[in-house]
CSV table of C-alpha atoms in Angstrom, one decimal:
chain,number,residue,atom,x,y,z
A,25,UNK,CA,58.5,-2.9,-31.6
A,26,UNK,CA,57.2,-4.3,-28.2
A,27,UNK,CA,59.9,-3.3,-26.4
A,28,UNK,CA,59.8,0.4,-27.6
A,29,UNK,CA,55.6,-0.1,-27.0
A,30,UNK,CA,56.0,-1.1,-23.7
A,31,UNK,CA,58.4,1.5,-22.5
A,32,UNK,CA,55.9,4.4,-23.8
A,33,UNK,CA,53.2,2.8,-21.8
A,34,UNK,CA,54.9,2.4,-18.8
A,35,UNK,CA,56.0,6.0,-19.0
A,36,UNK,CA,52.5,7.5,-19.5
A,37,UNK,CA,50.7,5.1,-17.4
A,38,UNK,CA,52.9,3.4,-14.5
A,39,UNK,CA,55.7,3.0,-14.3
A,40,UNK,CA,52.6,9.4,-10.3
A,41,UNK,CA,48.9,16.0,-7.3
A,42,UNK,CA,45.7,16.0,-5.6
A,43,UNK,CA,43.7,13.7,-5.9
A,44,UNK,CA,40.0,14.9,-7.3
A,45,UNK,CA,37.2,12.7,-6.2
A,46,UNK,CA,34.3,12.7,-8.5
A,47,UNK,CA,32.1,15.4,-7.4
A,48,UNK,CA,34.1,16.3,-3.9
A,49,UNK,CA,36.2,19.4,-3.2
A,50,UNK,CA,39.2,19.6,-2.7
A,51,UNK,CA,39.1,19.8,1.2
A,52,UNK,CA,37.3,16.4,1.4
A,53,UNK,CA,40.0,14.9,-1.0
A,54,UNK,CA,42.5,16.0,1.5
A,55,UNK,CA,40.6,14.2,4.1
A,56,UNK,CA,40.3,10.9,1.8
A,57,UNK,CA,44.3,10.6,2.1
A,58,UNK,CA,46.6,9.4,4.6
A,59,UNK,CA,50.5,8.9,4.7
A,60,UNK,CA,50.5,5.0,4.7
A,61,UNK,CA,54.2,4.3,4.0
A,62,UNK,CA,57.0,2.7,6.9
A,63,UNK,CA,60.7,4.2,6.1
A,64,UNK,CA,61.8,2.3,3.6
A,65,UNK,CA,59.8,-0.4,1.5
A,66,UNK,CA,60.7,-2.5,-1.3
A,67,UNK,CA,58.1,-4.8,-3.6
A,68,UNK,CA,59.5,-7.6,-5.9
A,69,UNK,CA,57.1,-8.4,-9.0
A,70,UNK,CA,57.6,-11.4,-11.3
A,71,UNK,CA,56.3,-9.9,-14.5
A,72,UNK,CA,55.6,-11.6,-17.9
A,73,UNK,CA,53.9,-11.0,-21.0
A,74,UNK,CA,53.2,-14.5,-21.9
A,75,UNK,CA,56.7,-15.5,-23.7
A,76,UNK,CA,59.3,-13.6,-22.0
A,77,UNK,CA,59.7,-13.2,-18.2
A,78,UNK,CA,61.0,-10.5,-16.1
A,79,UNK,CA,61.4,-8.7,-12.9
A,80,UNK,CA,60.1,-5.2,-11.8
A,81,UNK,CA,61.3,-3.6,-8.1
A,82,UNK,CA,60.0,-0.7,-6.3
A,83,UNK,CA,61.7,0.9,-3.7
A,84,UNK,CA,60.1,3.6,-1.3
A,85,UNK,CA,62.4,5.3,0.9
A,86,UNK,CA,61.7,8.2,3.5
A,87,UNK,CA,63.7,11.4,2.8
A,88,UNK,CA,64.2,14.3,5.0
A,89,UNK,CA,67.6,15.8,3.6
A,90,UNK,CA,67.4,19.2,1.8
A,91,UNK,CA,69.3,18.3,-1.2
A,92,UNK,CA,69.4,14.8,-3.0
A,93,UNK,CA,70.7,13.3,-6.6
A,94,UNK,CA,67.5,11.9,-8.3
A,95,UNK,CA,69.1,10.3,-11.8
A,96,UNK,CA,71.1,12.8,-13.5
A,97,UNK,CA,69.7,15.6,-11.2
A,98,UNK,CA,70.2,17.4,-8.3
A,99,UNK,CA,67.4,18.8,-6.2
A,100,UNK,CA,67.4,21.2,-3.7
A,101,UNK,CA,65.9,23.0,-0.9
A,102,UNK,CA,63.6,20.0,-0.3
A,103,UNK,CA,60.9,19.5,2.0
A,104,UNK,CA,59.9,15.9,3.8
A,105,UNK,CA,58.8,13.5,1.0
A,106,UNK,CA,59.7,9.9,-0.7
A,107,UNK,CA,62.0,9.2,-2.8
A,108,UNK,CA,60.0,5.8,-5.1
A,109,UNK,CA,62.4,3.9,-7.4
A,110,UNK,CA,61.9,1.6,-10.0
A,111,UNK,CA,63.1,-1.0,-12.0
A,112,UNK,CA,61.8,-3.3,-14.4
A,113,UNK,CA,64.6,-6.0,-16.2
A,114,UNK,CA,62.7,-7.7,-19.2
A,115,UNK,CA,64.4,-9.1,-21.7
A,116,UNK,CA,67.4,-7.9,-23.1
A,117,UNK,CA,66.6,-3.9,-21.2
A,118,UNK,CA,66.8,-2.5,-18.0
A,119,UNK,CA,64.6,0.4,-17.6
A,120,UNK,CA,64.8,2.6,-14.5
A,121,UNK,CA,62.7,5.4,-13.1
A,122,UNK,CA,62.3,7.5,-10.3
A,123,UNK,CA,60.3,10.7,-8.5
A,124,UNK,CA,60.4,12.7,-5.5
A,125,UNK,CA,57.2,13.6,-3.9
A,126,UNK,CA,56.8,15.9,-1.2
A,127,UNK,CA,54.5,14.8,1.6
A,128,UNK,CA,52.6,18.2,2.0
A,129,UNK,CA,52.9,21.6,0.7
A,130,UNK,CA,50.3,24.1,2.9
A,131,UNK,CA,47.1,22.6,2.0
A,132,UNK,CA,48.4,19.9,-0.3
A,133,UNK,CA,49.0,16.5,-0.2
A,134,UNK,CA,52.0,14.4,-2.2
A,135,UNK,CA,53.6,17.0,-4.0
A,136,UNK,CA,55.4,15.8,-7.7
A,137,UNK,CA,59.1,17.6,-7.6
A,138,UNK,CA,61.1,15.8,-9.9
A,139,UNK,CA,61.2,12.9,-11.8
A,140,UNK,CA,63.2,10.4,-14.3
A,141,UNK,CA,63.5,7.3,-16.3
A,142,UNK,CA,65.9,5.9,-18.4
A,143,UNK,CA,65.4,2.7,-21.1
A,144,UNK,CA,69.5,0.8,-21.0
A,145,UNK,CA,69.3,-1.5,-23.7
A,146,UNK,CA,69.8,-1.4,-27.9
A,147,UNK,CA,71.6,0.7,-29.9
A,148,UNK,CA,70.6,4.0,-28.0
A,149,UNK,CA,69.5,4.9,-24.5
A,150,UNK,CA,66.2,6.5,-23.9
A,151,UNK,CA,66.0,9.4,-20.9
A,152,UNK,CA,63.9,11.7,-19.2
A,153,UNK,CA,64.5,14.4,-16.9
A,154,UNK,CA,61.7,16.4,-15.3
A,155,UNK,CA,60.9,19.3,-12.5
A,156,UNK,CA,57.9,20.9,-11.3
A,157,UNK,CA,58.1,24.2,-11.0
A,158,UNK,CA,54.4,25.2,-9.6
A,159,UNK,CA,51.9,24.0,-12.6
A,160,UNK,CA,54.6,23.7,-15.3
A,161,UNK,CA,56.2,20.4,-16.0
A,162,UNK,CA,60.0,21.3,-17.5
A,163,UNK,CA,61.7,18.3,-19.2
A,164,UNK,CA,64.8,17.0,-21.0
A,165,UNK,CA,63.9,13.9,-23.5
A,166,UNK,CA,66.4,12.1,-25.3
A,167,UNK,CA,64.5,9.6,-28.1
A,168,UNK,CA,66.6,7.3,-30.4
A,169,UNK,CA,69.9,9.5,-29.5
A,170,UNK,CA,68.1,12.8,-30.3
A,171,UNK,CA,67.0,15.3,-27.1
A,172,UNK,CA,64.8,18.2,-26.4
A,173,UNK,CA,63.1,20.0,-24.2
A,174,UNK,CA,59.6,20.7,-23.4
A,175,UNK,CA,57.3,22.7,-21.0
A,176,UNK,CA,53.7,21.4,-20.3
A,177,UNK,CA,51.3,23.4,-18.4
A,178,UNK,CA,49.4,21.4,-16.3
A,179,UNK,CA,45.5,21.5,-14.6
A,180,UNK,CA,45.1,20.7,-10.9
A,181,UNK,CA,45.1,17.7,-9.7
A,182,UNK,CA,48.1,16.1,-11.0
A,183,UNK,CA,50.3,14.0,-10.4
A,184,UNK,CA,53.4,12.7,-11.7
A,185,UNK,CA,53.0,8.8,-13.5
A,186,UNK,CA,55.7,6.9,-11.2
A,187,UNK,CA,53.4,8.2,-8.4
A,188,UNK,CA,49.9,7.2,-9.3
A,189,UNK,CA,50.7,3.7,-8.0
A,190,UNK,CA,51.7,4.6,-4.7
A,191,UNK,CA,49.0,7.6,-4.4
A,192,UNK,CA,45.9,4.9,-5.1
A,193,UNK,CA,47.2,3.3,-2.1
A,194,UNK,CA,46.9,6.3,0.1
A,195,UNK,CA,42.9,6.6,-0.5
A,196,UNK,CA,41.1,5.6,2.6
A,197,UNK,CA,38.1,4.9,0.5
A,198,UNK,CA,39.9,2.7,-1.8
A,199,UNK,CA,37.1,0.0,-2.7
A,200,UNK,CA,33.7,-0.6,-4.2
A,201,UNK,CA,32.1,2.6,-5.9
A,202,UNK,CA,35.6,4.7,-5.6
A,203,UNK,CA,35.9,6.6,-8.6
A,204,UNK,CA,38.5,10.1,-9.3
A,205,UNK,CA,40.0,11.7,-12.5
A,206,UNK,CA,43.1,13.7,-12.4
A,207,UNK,CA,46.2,14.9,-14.6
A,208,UNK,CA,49.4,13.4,-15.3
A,209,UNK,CA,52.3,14.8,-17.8
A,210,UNK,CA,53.3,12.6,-20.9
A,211,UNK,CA,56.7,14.2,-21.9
A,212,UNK,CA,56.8,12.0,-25.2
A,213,UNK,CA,53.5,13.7,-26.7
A,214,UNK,CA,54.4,17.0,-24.9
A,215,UNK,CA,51.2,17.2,-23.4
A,216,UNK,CA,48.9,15.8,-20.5
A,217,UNK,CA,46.7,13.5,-20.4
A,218,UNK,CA,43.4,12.7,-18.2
A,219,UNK,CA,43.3,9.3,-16.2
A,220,UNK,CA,40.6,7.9,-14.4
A,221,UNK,CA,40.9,5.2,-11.6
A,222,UNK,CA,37.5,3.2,-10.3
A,223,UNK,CA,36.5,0.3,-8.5
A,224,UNK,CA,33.4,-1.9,-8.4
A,225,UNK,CA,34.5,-5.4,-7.4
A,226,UNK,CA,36.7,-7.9,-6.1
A,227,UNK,CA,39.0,-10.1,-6.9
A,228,UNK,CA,41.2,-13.3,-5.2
A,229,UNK,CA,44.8,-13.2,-6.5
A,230,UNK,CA,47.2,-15.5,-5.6
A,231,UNK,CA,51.0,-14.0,-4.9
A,232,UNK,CA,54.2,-15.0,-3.2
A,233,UNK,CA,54.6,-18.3,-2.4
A,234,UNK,CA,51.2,-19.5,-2.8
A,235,UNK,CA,49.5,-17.1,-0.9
A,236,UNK,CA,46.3,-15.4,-1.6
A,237,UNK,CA,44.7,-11.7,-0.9
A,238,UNK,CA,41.3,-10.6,-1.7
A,239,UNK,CA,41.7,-7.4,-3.4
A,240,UNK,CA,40.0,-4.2,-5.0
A,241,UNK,CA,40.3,-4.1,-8.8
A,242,UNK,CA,41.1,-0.6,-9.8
A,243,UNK,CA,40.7,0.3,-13.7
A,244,UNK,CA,42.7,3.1,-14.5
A,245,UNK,CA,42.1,4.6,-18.0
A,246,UNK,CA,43.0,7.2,-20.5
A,247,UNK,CA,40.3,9.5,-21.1
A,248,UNK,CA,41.6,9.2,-25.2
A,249,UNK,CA,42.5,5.5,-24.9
A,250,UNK,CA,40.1,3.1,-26.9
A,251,UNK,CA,38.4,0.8,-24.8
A,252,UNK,CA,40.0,-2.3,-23.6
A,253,UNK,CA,43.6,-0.4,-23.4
A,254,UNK,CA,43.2,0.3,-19.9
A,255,UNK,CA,45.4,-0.7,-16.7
A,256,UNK,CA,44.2,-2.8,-14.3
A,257,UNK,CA,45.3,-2.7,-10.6
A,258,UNK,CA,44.9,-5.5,-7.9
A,259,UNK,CA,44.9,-3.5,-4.1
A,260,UNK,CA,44.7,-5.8,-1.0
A,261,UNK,CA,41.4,-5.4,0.9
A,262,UNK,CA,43.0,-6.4,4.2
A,263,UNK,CA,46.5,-5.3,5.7
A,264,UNK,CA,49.1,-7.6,4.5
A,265,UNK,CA,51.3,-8.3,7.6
A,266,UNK,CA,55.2,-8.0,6.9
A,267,UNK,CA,57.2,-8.0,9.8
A,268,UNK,CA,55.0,-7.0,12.6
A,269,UNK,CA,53.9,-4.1,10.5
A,270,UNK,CA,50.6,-4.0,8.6
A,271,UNK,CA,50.6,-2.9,5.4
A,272,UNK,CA,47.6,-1.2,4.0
A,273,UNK,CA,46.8,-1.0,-0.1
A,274,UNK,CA,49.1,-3.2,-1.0
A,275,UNK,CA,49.9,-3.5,-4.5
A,276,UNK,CA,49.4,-7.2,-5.0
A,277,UNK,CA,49.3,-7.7,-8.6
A,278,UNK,CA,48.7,-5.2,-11.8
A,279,UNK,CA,48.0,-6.0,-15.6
A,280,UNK,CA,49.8,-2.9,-18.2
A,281,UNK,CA,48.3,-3.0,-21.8
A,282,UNK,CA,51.3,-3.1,-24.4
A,283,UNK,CA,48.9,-3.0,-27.5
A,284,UNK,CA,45.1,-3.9,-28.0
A,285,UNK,CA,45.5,-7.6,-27.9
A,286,UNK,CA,48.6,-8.0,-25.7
A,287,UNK,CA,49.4,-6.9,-22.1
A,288,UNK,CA,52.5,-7.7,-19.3
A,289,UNK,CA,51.3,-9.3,-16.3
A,290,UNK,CA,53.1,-8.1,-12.8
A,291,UNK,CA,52.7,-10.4,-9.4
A,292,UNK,CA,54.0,-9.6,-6.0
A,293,UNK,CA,56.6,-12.0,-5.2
A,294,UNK,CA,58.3,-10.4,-1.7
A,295,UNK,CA,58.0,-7.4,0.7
A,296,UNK,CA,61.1,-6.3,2.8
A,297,UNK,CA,60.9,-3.2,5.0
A,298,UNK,CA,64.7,-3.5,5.5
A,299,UNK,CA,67.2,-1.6,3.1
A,300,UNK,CA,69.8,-3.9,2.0
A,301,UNK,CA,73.5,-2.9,2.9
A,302,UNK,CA,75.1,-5.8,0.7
A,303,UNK,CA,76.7,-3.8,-2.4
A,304,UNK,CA,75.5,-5.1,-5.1
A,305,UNK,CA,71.9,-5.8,-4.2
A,306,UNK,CA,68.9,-4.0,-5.1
């Protein structure tokens, strides 16, 4: 089904580590990265796939508290980091999904600790627990009613997939002839998998209320996926200005494959860098 297609793909390729630069060490990756991120942020996305329209919501939000409840987990003994949440309402589901990433840890730069999703629509409910404990990726995965757990043992650099958004955006060199591979765990093939992300041109996109951005197009692919299956990434070229603040890599639009013919298409509708205290609202 779409729905169940979409969800997969989301999982394994959004919906993130080091970051490895093509030939570079690791010290100069370190030096390509910068913490870019005010407090709190929150991007609304109008998202359609052609027939059926939706919305998808990501919240950032600075965290310095040692212990927090990240979906059906507590973590502990934290360091510094962000907390990014997700949502994306599409039809008849609601899928949510979330990760903590630490800011540094010794040499290393946005750390994956923990992260989740869960698919709220249907006859079941879809979930995913996760922790990093050094290189190994320890999970919970409940599919069609049914869970399990898995281990996967991961290669350097990785990141976690709810990250890799937000990571692109902390490359200084983000742009023409930026190129980098890296790791990210896929629970529901219990393995990892190999993404790439490069840039060679720009694009105009239109977002908001009529407003336009030139922007970076970033391919992100599968090292196994066949070609034309790949995600592609809009990331403003200038600062977008948002109350008095200038925001750098902004994520301005993004198109997710959902087969080899179809795809969803996500546009930036609003910024806030204020967290809502009205209950009830995202």
């Amino acid at each position: 089904m779409k729905k169940t297609a979409l969800i997969i793909l989301a999982t394994i390729l959004v919906l993130s580590m080091m970051l490895t630069l093509v030939g570079c060490s690791t010290a100069t990756v370190q030096g390509q990265l910068r913490n870019i991120w005010r407090p709190y942020e929150k991007y609304v996305y109008d998202v359609t796939d052609g027939e059926t329209n939706g919305t998808y919501t990501v919240e950032i939000t600075k965290n310095s508290a040692t212990s927090i409840a990240l979906g059906d987990m507590t973590l502990e003994n934290l360091k510094e980091g962000y907390i990014i949440n997700t949502t994306l309402s599409f039809g008849e589901d609601l899928w949510e999904s979330g990760c903590y990433m630490q800011t540094v840890d010794g040499t290393t730069f946005l750390v994956p600790i923990a992260s989740y999703y869960k698919r709220v629509g249907g006859e079941y409910t879809d979930k995913l627990s996760a922790k990093y404990e050094g290189k190994n990726y320890k999970y919970t995965i409940t599919e069609y009613g049914a869970p399990r757990d898995g281990e996967i043992s991961l290669k350097a650099p990785f990141y976690d997939n709810v990250q890799i958004q937000q990571v692109l955006r902390a490359v200084k060199t983000l742009g023409a002839g930026f190129t980098f591979t890296f790791n990210t765990p896929i629970a529901v093939e219990n393995t990892s998998a190999s993404l790439t992300a490069s840039c060679s041109v720009t694009e105009t996109i239109t977002w908001g209320d009529e407003q336009s951005a030139k922007c970076n197009k970033v391919v992100l692919a599968r090292s196994t996926q066949v070609v034309g299956a790949s995600q592609t990434l809009y990331y403003s070229v200038d600062p977008i200005k948002v109350d008095g603040w200038s925001l750098v890599n902004v994520l301005i639009s993004f198109r997710e494959p959902i087969s080899s013919t179809e795809s969803m298409l996500y546009t930036l509708k609003s910024i806030s860098l204020t967290k809502a205290t009205d209950q009830g609202q995202n």
